[in-house]
Coordinates of C-alpha atoms in Angstrom, one line a residue:
Chain A
M3 CA -4.9 -21.9 42.9
N4 CA -6.9 -25.0 42.0
G5 CA -6.3 -26.8 38.8
V6 CA -9.5 -26.1 36.9
L7 CA -9.2 -22.4 37.5
K8 CA -5.7 -22.3 36.3
V9 CA -6.7 -24.1 33.1
L10 CA -9.5 -21.6 32.5
L11 CA -7.2 -18.7 33.1
D12 CA -4.7 -20.2 30.7
I13 CA -7.4 -20.5 28.1
F14 CA -8.6 -16.9 28.4
R15 CA -5.2 -15.5 28.5
Q16 CA -4.8 -16.6 24.9
P17 CA -5.9 -13.7 22.6
A18 CA -6.6 -16.2 19.8
V19 CA -9.3 -17.7 22.1
I20 CA -10.8 -14.3 22.8
V21 CA -11.1 -13.4 19.1
A22 CA -12.5 -16.8 18.3
L23 CA -15.1 -16.3 20.9
I24 CA -16.0 -12.9 19.5
S25 CA -16.4 -14.5 16.1
L26 CA -18.5 -17.3 17.7
I27 CA -20.8 -14.7 19.2
G28 CA -21.1 -12.9 15.9
L29 CA -21.9 -16.0 13.9
S30 CA -24.4 -17.3 16.5
V31 CA -26.3 -14.0 16.6
Q32 CA -26.7 -14.2 12.9
R33 CA -28.2 -17.7 13.3
K34 CA -25.7 -19.2 10.9
P35 CA -25.8 -23.0 10.3
L36 CA -23.7 -25.0 12.8
T37 CA -21.0 -25.9 10.2
D38 CA -20.5 -22.2 9.3
I39 CA -20.2 -21.3 13.0
M40 CA -17.6 -24.0 13.5
K41 CA -15.7 -23.1 10.3
G42 CA -15.7 -19.4 11.1
T43 CA -14.6 -19.8 14.7
I44 CA -11.7 -22.0 13.8
R45 CA -10.6 -19.8 10.9
T46 CA -10.6 -16.8 13.3
F47 CA -8.6 -18.8 15.9
V48 CA -6.0 -19.8 13.3
G49 CA -6.0 -16.3 11.7
F50 CA -5.0 -14.7 15.0
L51 CA -2.1 -17.1 15.3
V52 CA -1.0 -16.2 11.7
L53 CA -1.1 -12.6 12.8
A54 CA 1.1 -13.3 15.8
A55 CA 3.5 -15.3 13.6
G56 CA 3.8 -12.3 11.3
A57 CA 4.6 -10.1 14.3
G58 CA 7.7 -12.2 14.9
V59 CA 8.9 -11.8 11.3
V60 CA 8.4 -8.1 11.4
S61 CA 10.3 -7.4 14.6
G62 CA 13.1 -9.7 13.5
A63 CA 13.6 -7.6 10.4
L64 CA 13.3 -4.3 12.3
T65 CA 15.7 -5.0 15.1
P66 CA 18.9 -4.8 13.0
F67 CA 17.5 -1.7 11.3
G68 CA 17.2 0.1 14.7
D69 CA 20.8 -0.9 15.6
M70 CA 22.1 0.4 12.2
F71 CA 20.2 3.7 12.6
Q72 CA 21.6 4.2 16.1
E73 CA 25.1 3.4 14.9
A74 CA 24.8 5.7 11.9
F75 CA 23.1 8.8 13.3
H76 CA 23.3 8.3 17.1
V77 CA 19.5 8.9 17.5
Q78 CA 16.6 6.5 17.4
G79 CA 14.9 6.1 14.0
V80 CA 11.3 5.0 14.1
V81 CA 9.3 3.5 11.2
P82 CA 5.6 4.4 11.4
N83 CA 3.8 1.3 10.2
N84 CA 0.6 0.2 11.9
E85 CA 1.0 -3.5 11.1
A86 CA 4.5 -3.7 12.5
I87 CA 3.7 -2.1 15.9
V88 CA 0.3 -3.8 16.2
G89 CA 1.8 -7.2 15.8
T90 CA 4.3 -6.5 18.5
V91 CA 1.7 -5.2 20.9
L92 CA -0.8 -8.0 20.3
V93 CA 1.7 -10.6 21.4
Q94 CA 1.8 -8.8 24.8
Y95 CA -1.7 -7.5 25.3
G96 CA -3.8 -9.4 22.7
S97 CA -6.7 -10.5 24.9
I98 CA -7.4 -7.0 26.4
A99 CA -7.0 -5.4 23.0
A100 CA -9.4 -7.8 21.4
L101 CA -12.0 -7.2 24.1
I102 CA -11.7 -3.4 23.8
F103 CA -12.1 -3.7 20.1
F104 CA -15.3 -5.8 20.7
L105 CA -16.7 -3.6 23.4
G106 CA -15.8 -0.5 21.4
M107 CA -18.0 -1.7 18.7
V108 CA -20.9 -2.1 21.2
I109 CA -20.3 1.4 22.4
N110 CA -20.1 2.7 18.8
V111 CA -23.6 1.2 18.1
L112 CA -24.9 2.6 21.4
L113 CA -23.6 6.1 20.7
S114 CA -24.8 6.1 17.1
A115 CA -28.2 4.8 18.1
T116 CA -28.7 7.5 20.8
T117 CA -27.0 10.6 19.3
R118 CA -27.1 12.4 15.9
F119 CA -23.6 11.0 15.2
K120 CA -25.0 8.0 13.2
Y121 CA -21.6 6.7 12.2
V122 CA -21.1 2.9 12.3
Y123 CA -17.4 2.2 12.0
L124 CA -16.9 -0.7 9.6
S125 CA -13.2 -0.4 9.0
G126 CA -12.5 -3.2 11.5
H127 CA -8.8 -3.4 10.8
V128 CA -7.9 0.1 11.9
A129 CA -10.4 -0.1 14.8
F130 CA -8.5 -3.2 15.9
Y131 CA -5.2 -1.3 15.6
M132 CA -6.7 1.6 17.6
A133 CA -7.8 -0.9 20.3
T134 CA -4.2 -2.0 20.7
M135 CA -2.9 1.6 21.2
I136 CA -5.7 2.3 23.7
T137 CA -4.7 -0.8 25.6
V138 CA -1.0 0.3 25.7
I139 CA -1.8 3.8 26.9
F140 CA -4.2 2.6 29.7
V141 CA -1.8 -0.1 30.8
A142 CA 1.1 2.5 30.9
A143 CA -1.2 4.8 32.9
G144 CA -1.3 2.0 35.6
F145 CA -5.0 1.1 35.4
P146 CA -6.0 -2.3 36.7
T147 CA -7.2 -4.8 34.1
W148 CA -10.9 -4.0 34.7
G149 CA -10.2 -0.3 34.4
V150 CA -8.3 -0.7 31.2
L151 CA -11.3 -2.6 29.8
L152 CA -13.9 -0.2 31.0
W153 CA -12.4 3.1 30.3
G154 CA -10.5 1.8 27.3
S155 CA -13.7 0.6 25.6
I156 CA -15.4 4.0 26.2
A157 CA -12.4 5.8 24.7
Q158 CA -12.4 3.4 21.8
G159 CA -16.2 3.9 21.2
L160 CA -15.8 7.6 21.3
I161 CA -12.9 7.7 18.9
V162 CA -14.6 5.5 16.2
T163 CA -17.8 7.5 16.5
L164 CA -16.3 10.9 16.3
S165 CA -13.5 10.4 13.8
P166 CA -16.0 10.0 10.9
A167 CA -18.0 12.9 12.2
I168 CA -15.1 15.5 11.8
V169 CA -14.4 14.3 8.2
Q170 CA -18.1 14.2 7.2
P171 CA -18.5 17.9 6.2
F172 CA -15.7 17.4 3.6
M173 CA -16.8 13.9 2.7
K174 CA -20.2 15.3 1.6
D175 CA -18.4 17.6 -0.9
V176 CA -16.7 14.6 -2.4
T177 CA -19.5 12.0 -2.6
G178 CA -22.4 14.4 -3.0
T179 CA -24.4 12.5 -0.4
D180 CA -24.6 12.4 3.4
D181 CA -25.2 8.6 3.4
V182 CA -21.6 7.4 3.5
A183 CA -18.8 8.4 5.9
L184 CA -15.1 7.9 6.1
G185 CA -13.9 5.4 8.7
H186 CA -10.1 5.5 9.0
T187 CA -7.5 6.3 11.7
G188 CA -6.2 9.0 9.4
G189 CA -9.5 11.0 10.0
A190 CA -8.0 13.8 12.0
G191 CA -5.3 14.5 9.4
I192 CA -7.7 14.2 6.5
A193 CA -10.1 16.6 8.2
L194 CA -7.2 19.0 8.8
G195 CA -6.2 18.8 5.2
G196 CA -9.8 19.5 4.1
L197 CA -9.9 22.5 6.4
V198 CA -6.6 23.8 4.9
A199 CA -8.1 23.3 1.4
R200 CA -11.2 25.3 2.4
L201 CA -9.1 28.1 3.9
T202 CA -6.9 28.4 0.9
R203 CA -9.8 28.6 -1.6
S204 CA -10.0 31.8 -3.5
K205 CA -13.0 33.2 -5.3
K206 CA -10.8 35.2 -7.7
H207 CA -8.5 32.4 -8.8
P208 CA -10.4 29.2 -8.3
S209 CA -8.2 26.1 -8.7
K210 CA -9.1 23.5 -11.3
S211 CA -9.9 20.0 -10.4
T212 CA -7.1 17.4 -10.3
E213 CA -9.1 15.2 -12.6
D214 CA -8.5 17.5 -15.6
I215 CA -4.8 16.6 -15.6
H216 CA -3.8 13.8 -17.9
F217 CA -1.5 11.6 -15.8
P218 CA 1.0 9.2 -17.3
S219 CA 0.0 5.6 -16.5
G220 CA 2.5 3.1 -15.2
L221 CA 2.2 4.0 -11.5
G222 CA 0.0 1.0 -11.0
F223 CA 2.6 -0.8 -8.9
L224 CA 2.0 1.8 -6.1
R225 CA -1.3 0.1 -5.5
D226 CA 0.4 -3.1 -4.4
T227 CA 1.2 -2.9 -0.7
T228 CA 3.7 -5.8 -0.7
V229 CA 5.8 -4.1 -3.5
I230 CA 5.6 -0.6 -2.1
V231 CA 6.6 -1.6 1.4
A232 CA 9.5 -3.8 0.2
L233 CA 10.7 -1.1 -2.2
S234 CA 10.5 1.8 0.3
M235 CA 12.0 -0.1 3.2
G236 CA 14.7 -1.4 0.8
I237 CA 15.7 2.2 -0.2
I238 CA 15.6 3.4 3.5
Y239 CA 17.5 0.3 4.7
I240 CA 20.3 0.7 2.1
I241 CA 20.7 4.4 2.8
V242 CA 21.0 3.7 6.6
A243 CA 23.4 0.7 5.9
L244 CA 25.7 3.0 3.8
F245 CA 25.9 5.4 6.7
A246 CA 26.4 2.7 9.3
G247 CA 29.2 1.2 7.2
P248 CA 30.0 -2.4 6.2
T249 CA 32.4 -3.0 9.1
Y250 CA 29.8 -2.5 11.8
I251 CA 27.1 -4.4 10.0
E252 CA 29.1 -7.4 9.0
S253 CA 30.8 -7.8 12.4
K254 CA 27.8 -7.1 14.6
L255 CA 24.6 -7.9 12.7
S256 CA 24.9 -10.0 9.6
S257 CA 27.5 -12.5 10.8
G258 CA 29.8 -11.7 7.8
E259 CA 27.1 -11.5 5.0
N260 CA 27.6 -8.6 2.6
F261 CA 26.0 -5.5 4.2
I262 CA 23.9 -4.5 1.2
V263 CA 22.7 -8.1 0.5
F264 CA 21.8 -8.3 4.2
S265 CA 19.9 -5.0 4.1
V266 CA 17.9 -5.9 1.0
I267 CA 16.9 -9.3 2.5
Q268 CA 15.8 -7.6 5.8
A269 CA 13.7 -5.0 4.0
A270 CA 12.0 -7.7 2.0
T271 CA 11.5 -9.8 5.2
F272 CA 9.8 -6.8 6.8
S273 CA 7.4 -6.6 3.8
A274 CA 6.8 -10.4 4.1
G275 CA 5.9 -9.9 7.8
V276 CA 3.5 -7.1 6.9
F277 CA 2.0 -9.5 4.3
I278 CA 1.5 -12.2 6.9
I279 CA 0.0 -9.8 9.4
L280 CA -2.5 -8.5 6.8
A281 CA -3.5 -12.0 5.9
G282 CA -4.1 -12.7 9.6
V283 CA -6.1 -9.6 10.1
R284 CA -8.2 -10.3 7.0
V285 CA -9.1 -13.8 8.4
V286 CA -9.8 -12.5 11.9
L287 CA -12.2 -9.9 10.7
G288 CA -13.8 -12.0 8.0
E289 CA -16.5 -13.3 10.4
I290 CA -16.7 -10.4 12.8
I291 CA -17.4 -7.4 10.5
P292 CA -20.4 -8.8 8.6
A293 CA -22.0 -9.7 11.9
F294 CA -21.3 -6.2 13.2
K295 CA -22.7 -4.7 10.0
G296 CA -25.9 -6.8 10.2
I297 CA -26.5 -6.0 13.9
S298 CA -25.8 -2.3 13.5
E299 CA -28.2 -2.0 10.6
H300 CA -30.9 -3.5 12.8
L301 CA -30.3 -1.4 15.8
V302 CA -29.4 2.0 14.3
K303 CA -32.0 3.7 12.1
D304 CA -30.3 5.8 9.3
A305 CA -26.9 4.4 10.2
K306 CA -24.1 5.9 8.0
P307 CA -21.5 3.3 7.4
A308 CA -18.0 4.7 7.9
L309 CA -15.8 3.0 5.4
D310 CA -12.1 2.6 4.6
V311 CA -10.2 5.4 2.7
P312 CA -10.0 3.7 -0.8
V313 CA -13.8 4.3 -1.0
T314 CA -12.9 7.9 -1.7
F315 CA -10.2 7.0 -4.2
T316 CA -12.7 6.1 -7.0
F317 CA -14.0 9.7 -6.9
A318 CA -10.7 11.3 -8.0
P319 CA -7.9 8.9 -8.9
N320 CA -5.5 11.7 -9.9
A321 CA -6.0 13.4 -6.6
V322 CA -4.9 10.2 -4.9
M323 CA -1.5 10.4 -6.6
I324 CA -1.1 14.1 -6.1
G325 CA -2.1 13.8 -2.4
F326 CA 0.3 10.9 -1.8
L327 CA 3.3 12.7 -3.3
S328 CA 2.5 16.0 -1.5
S329 CA 1.9 14.2 1.8
F330 CA 5.2 12.3 1.3
V331 CA 7.0 15.6 0.7
G332 CA 5.5 16.9 4.0
G333 CA 6.9 13.8 5.6
I334 CA 10.4 14.4 4.2
V335 CA 10.3 18.1 5.4
G336 CA 9.2 16.9 8.8
M337 CA 12.0 14.4 9.0
T338 CA 14.5 17.0 8.0
I339 CA 13.3 19.3 10.8
M340 CA 13.7 16.5 13.3
A341 CA 17.2 15.7 12.1
V342 CA 18.2 19.3 12.5
A343 CA 16.6 19.5 16.0
G344 CA 18.3 16.3 17.1
T345 CA 15.1 14.5 18.2
T346 CA 14.1 10.9 17.6
I347 CA 13.6 10.7 13.8
I348 CA 10.2 9.6 12.3
I349 CA 10.9 8.1 8.9
P350 CA 8.1 8.7 6.4
G351 CA 5.8 5.7 6.5
I352 CA 5.0 5.1 2.9
V353 CA 1.7 3.2 3.4
A354 CA 0.4 5.9 5.7
H355 CA 1.3 8.7 3.3
F356 CA -0.3 6.7 0.5
M357 CA -3.6 5.9 2.3
T358 CA -4.1 9.1 4.3
G359 CA -2.3 11.4 1.8
G360 CA -4.3 9.9 -1.0
A361 CA -7.6 10.4 0.8
T362 CA -6.6 14.0 1.8
G363 CA -5.9 14.7 -1.9
V364 CA -9.4 13.6 -2.8
I365 CA -11.0 15.6 0.1
G366 CA -8.7 18.6 -0.6
N367 CA -9.6 18.5 -4.3
G368 CA -13.3 18.4 -3.4
A369 CA -12.9 21.4 -1.2
G370 CA -10.4 23.5 -3.2
G371 CA -9.3 21.9 -6.4
R372 CA -5.6 21.3 -7.2
R373 CA -4.3 23.9 -4.7
G374 CA -6.5 22.3 -2.0
A375 CA -5.3 18.8 -2.8
I376 CA -1.6 19.8 -2.7
L377 CA -1.7 22.1 0.4
G378 CA -4.1 19.9 2.4
S379 CA -2.1 16.7 1.8
F380 CA 1.2 18.5 2.6
V381 CA -0.2 19.5 6.0
N382 CA -1.5 16.0 6.5
G383 CA 2.1 14.8 5.8
L384 CA 3.5 17.1 8.4
A385 CA 0.8 16.0 10.9
I386 CA 1.5 12.3 10.5
T387 CA 5.2 13.0 11.0
F388 CA 5.1 15.1 14.2
L389 CA 2.1 13.4 15.9
P390 CA 3.9 10.0 16.1
L391 CA 6.8 11.9 17.8
L392 CA 4.5 13.4 20.4
L393 CA 2.9 10.0 20.9
L394 CA 6.1 8.0 21.6
P395 CA 6.5 9.2 25.3
V396 CA 3.0 8.1 26.3
L397 CA 3.3 4.6 25.0
G398 CA 5.5 3.4 27.8
S399 CA 7.9 0.6 26.8
V400 CA 6.1 0.4 23.4
G401 CA 7.5 3.9 22.7
Q402 CA 11.0 2.4 22.6
E403 CA 10.2 0.1 19.7
N404 CA 11.6 0.6 16.2
A405 CA 8.1 0.9 14.8
T406 CA 5.1 3.0 15.8
Y407 CA 1.5 3.9 15.0
S408 CA 1.4 6.0 11.8
D409 CA -2.0 7.8 11.4
A410 CA -3.3 11.0 12.8
D411 CA -6.1 9.7 15.0
F412 CA -3.5 7.6 16.9
G413 CA -1.5 10.7 17.6
V414 CA -4.5 12.9 18.5
A415 CA -6.3 10.4 20.7
G416 CA -3.0 9.1 22.2
V417 CA -1.7 12.6 23.0
F418 CA -5.0 13.6 24.4
L419 CA -5.2 10.6 26.8
G420 CA -1.5 10.4 27.5
Y421 CA -1.0 14.0 28.4
L422 CA -4.2 14.0 30.6
N423 CA -2.5 11.2 32.5
R424 CA 0.7 13.2 32.8
G425 CA -1.2 16.2 34.1
G426 CA -3.5 14.5 36.6
G427 CA -3.1 10.8 36.5
Q428 CA -5.9 8.3 36.1
I429 CA -8.5 10.6 37.5
A430 CA -7.8 13.1 34.7
I431 CA -8.2 10.5 32.0
I432 CA -11.5 9.3 33.6
A433 CA -12.7 12.9 33.9
G434 CA -11.7 13.6 30.3
L435 CA -13.7 10.7 29.0
V436 CA -16.8 11.5 31.1
I437 CA -16.7 15.1 29.9
S438 CA -16.3 13.9 26.3
V439 CA -19.3 11.7 26.6
I440 CA -21.4 14.5 28.1
L441 CA -20.2 16.9 25.3
V442 CA -21.1 14.4 22.6
Y443 CA -24.7 14.2 24.0
L444 CA -24.8 18.0 24.5
V445 CA -23.6 18.8 20.9
S446 CA -26.0 16.1 19.6
F447 CA -28.9 17.8 21.5
L448 CA -28.0 21.2 20.1
M449 CA -27.7 19.8 16.6
G450 CA -31.2 18.4 17.0
R451 CA -32.5 21.8 18.1
R452 CA -30.8 23.7 15.2
K453 CA -31.5 21.0 12.7
T454 CA -28.4 22.2 10.9
V455 CA -25.2 20.5 10.6
S456 CA -22.3 22.8 11.2
E457 CA -18.7 22.6 12.3
Q458 CA -18.4 21.9 16.0
P459 CA -15.1 22.8 17.6
S460 CA -16.0 20.7 20.6
K461 CA -15.8 17.6 18.4
S462 CA -12.1 18.0 17.9
V463 CA -11.6 18.8 21.6
S464 CA -13.1 15.5 22.7
K465 CA -11.0 13.5 20.2
Chain B
M27 CA -18.6 -19.2 -10.2
K28 CA -16.7 -16.7 -8.0
F29 CA -16.5 -13.0 -7.6
L30 CA -13.4 -11.7 -6.0
S31 CA -13.2 -8.0 -4.8
V32 CA -9.7 -6.5 -4.7
C33 CA -8.1 -3.4 -3.2
S34 CA -4.5 -2.6 -2.3
T35 CA -4.4 -4.1 1.2
G36 CA -7.4 -6.4 0.9
L37 CA -8.8 -5.2 4.2
G38 CA -11.4 -2.4 4.1
S39 CA -12.8 -1.4 0.8
S40 CA -12.6 -4.7 -0.9
F41 CA -14.4 -6.2 2.0
I42 CA -17.2 -3.7 1.8
T43 CA -17.3 -4.2 -2.0
Q44 CA -17.6 -8.0 -1.4
L45 CA -20.5 -7.4 1.0
N46 CA -22.2 -5.1 -1.6
V47 CA -21.7 -7.8 -4.3
E48 CA -23.4 -10.3 -2.0
K49 CA -26.2 -7.9 -1.5
A50 CA -26.5 -7.5 -5.3
L51 CA -26.6 -11.3 -5.8
K52 CA -29.3 -11.6 -3.2
Q53 CA -31.3 -8.9 -5.0
L54 CA -30.9 -10.6 -8.3
G55 CA -32.1 -13.8 -6.7
V56 CA -28.9 -15.7 -7.7
Q57 CA -27.7 -18.4 -5.4
G58 CA -24.6 -20.6 -5.2
V59 CA -22.1 -17.9 -6.3
E60 CA -19.0 -17.5 -4.2
T61 CA -17.6 -14.2 -3.1
D62 CA -14.4 -13.2 -1.4
H63 CA -11.9 -10.3 -1.0
S64 CA -8.2 -10.0 -1.3
D65 CA -5.2 -7.7 -1.8
L66 CA -3.7 -6.9 -5.1
G67 CA -0.4 -8.6 -4.2
S68 CA -1.8 -12.1 -3.8
V69 CA -4.2 -12.2 -6.7
S70 CA -3.3 -13.9 -10.0
Q71 CA -5.3 -14.6 -13.1
G72 CA -7.6 -17.6 -12.6
D73 CA -8.2 -17.0 -8.9
A74 CA -11.8 -16.1 -9.7
D75 CA -14.2 -15.9 -12.6
V76 CA -14.8 -12.2 -12.1
I77 CA -12.5 -9.6 -10.3
V78 CA -14.2 -6.5 -8.9
V79 CA -12.1 -3.3 -8.4
G80 CA -12.6 0.4 -8.1
R81 CA -11.5 2.5 -11.0
D82 CA -8.5 3.8 -9.1
I83 CA -6.8 0.4 -9.3
A84 CA -8.2 -0.6 -12.7
E85 CA -4.8 -0.2 -14.4
A86 CA -3.0 -2.4 -11.8
A87 CA -5.7 -5.1 -12.1
S88 CA -6.0 -5.1 -15.9
G89 CA -4.2 -8.4 -16.3
L90 CA -6.5 -10.4 -14.1
G91 CA -9.0 -11.7 -16.6
D92 CA -12.7 -10.6 -16.5
V93 CA -12.5 -7.4 -14.4
I94 CA -15.5 -5.3 -13.3
V95 CA -14.4 -1.7 -12.8
L96 CA -16.6 0.3 -10.5
N97 CA -16.9 4.1 -10.6
S98 CA -18.1 4.0 -7.0
L99 CA -17.8 1.2 -4.5
I100 CA -20.9 2.3 -2.7
D101 CA -23.4 2.8 -5.5
M102 CA -25.7 -0.2 -5.3
N103 CA -27.3 0.5 -8.7
E104 CA -24.0 0.4 -10.5
I105 CA -22.9 -2.7 -8.6
T106 CA -26.1 -4.6 -9.2
Q107 CA -26.1 -3.7 -12.9
K108 CA -22.5 -4.7 -13.5
V109 CA -22.8 -7.9 -11.4
S110 CA -25.9 -8.8 -13.4
A111 CA -24.1 -8.2 -16.7
A112 CA -21.1 -10.3 -15.5
L113 CA -23.5 -13.2 -14.5
E114 CA -25.0 -13.2 -18.0
R115 CA -21.5 -13.2 -19.6
H116 CA -20.7 -16.3 -17.6
G117 CA -24.0 -17.9 -18.6
I118 CA -25.7 -17.7 -15.2
A119 CA -29.5 -17.1 -15.2
V120 CA -30.6 -14.0 -13.4
P121 CA -34.1 -14.5 -11.9
E122 CA -34.7 -11.0 -10.7
K123 CA -33.9 -8.7 -13.6
E124 CA -32.9 -5.1 -13.0
Q125 CA -35.0 -3.3 -10.5
K126 CA -34.6 0.4 -10.0
Q127 CA -34.1 1.1 -6.3

């Protein structure tokens, strides 16, 4: 290999370079002044390295937790936390994941421009997380790099276009318009919760809205991710430490430091790592998303922006709390079932229960009042406990980590692709994707002929 | 003068709110006003002249100074109106007064 080529390869193997280039393209397309282009590109470059540094902090804090859990209960305990697992994956497959994220946006715009699914996915952070999972699955399925890129981008584009589509019927009930959609990787669980809320509605005994309840204030700290992650991990870490016992921890893990002190510090360090990763993600997306938004508004007539879950929170703040608590109870029930069955244990991921449970609460309340909010969120809580368990085997070596992807779309998409691969190898995955694309256009064509928006079962099939 | 939008993780909805605030400033014909977005955990009082939050985190953000509470993060009329009022509170002239969309 000659020298120049090697240097070029070294440059493009760096994911930070790839995201900086994506940012450069975005800024140039918007015809920004040269100083802004330079500033934005460098910020993105550094932002990615911040993210990678956070990944090291998170895995350092999770490794002893995995060891303790194994010692205490003799099964693997997995924490569903997107930031934690994404950080780890990016260090390994960052360049491919960044490209799939980028090409997925392109395919999202193409699909929304040419079908009746006019959803432009603006929640860049979760789209980015999804791209990392897609990369892992396609690499584990043995695709060559170009194949991972090509088919992975198509999968990514399909997922981000269809996820908002399945939530939209319920979203319309909440917002009262068809102009805004929900763009979050919890989409499948939120739609499922909405469906449960609709099915449990009763004409005879209609359930009142959650917003008629007067909630005590003082739960404001739940809104602070840093606090809630540190607190919940602290509690879980201490419980596991008590089961593992001081002897094991102080001799094997903490080099003599008191086992409770050690656990509290590790839990807080985990939260610190998540904090760093979030800061990195924020900087990385800062230049890319506005460009994507601008371009998509030009290219897609009547685009419906698919936005992050807290957009729904303002519609029914009480439902968010009820949904979170109910989803969390679902997570505890699911974990108990796993403990009895002796499988790997999925510990309730508090951020996922808050975000997706909260949104399911709002959607469920819109569809079926308090009863809908409680039952819908409970089912979402069960879904985001069992789906990660099904997902672990298809993630290859990433499935052995102490953290995993937490939301329902990861589980649905991952299980769909991963089990296709188990059934028929790469050919089955490719066939599944091609059929999904054909179905999307077919359903879109039929919707155009009917001019009515109704529930399409095929949508959930192709997810 | 700076508007800072805040949500619990500082990733999705505060970002969209920031872009909507920028849109509102453009409509109002105001220039030279900074906007940014962040998470609740890293904001302290004095980080910005005006903090913009959704009503679901109004309680948690109450100690941050001049806080705009939005009933909906996507209602441009509401955002434009409240941004305009905030600009006047801070003594910034608003060239393009309220226009109904």
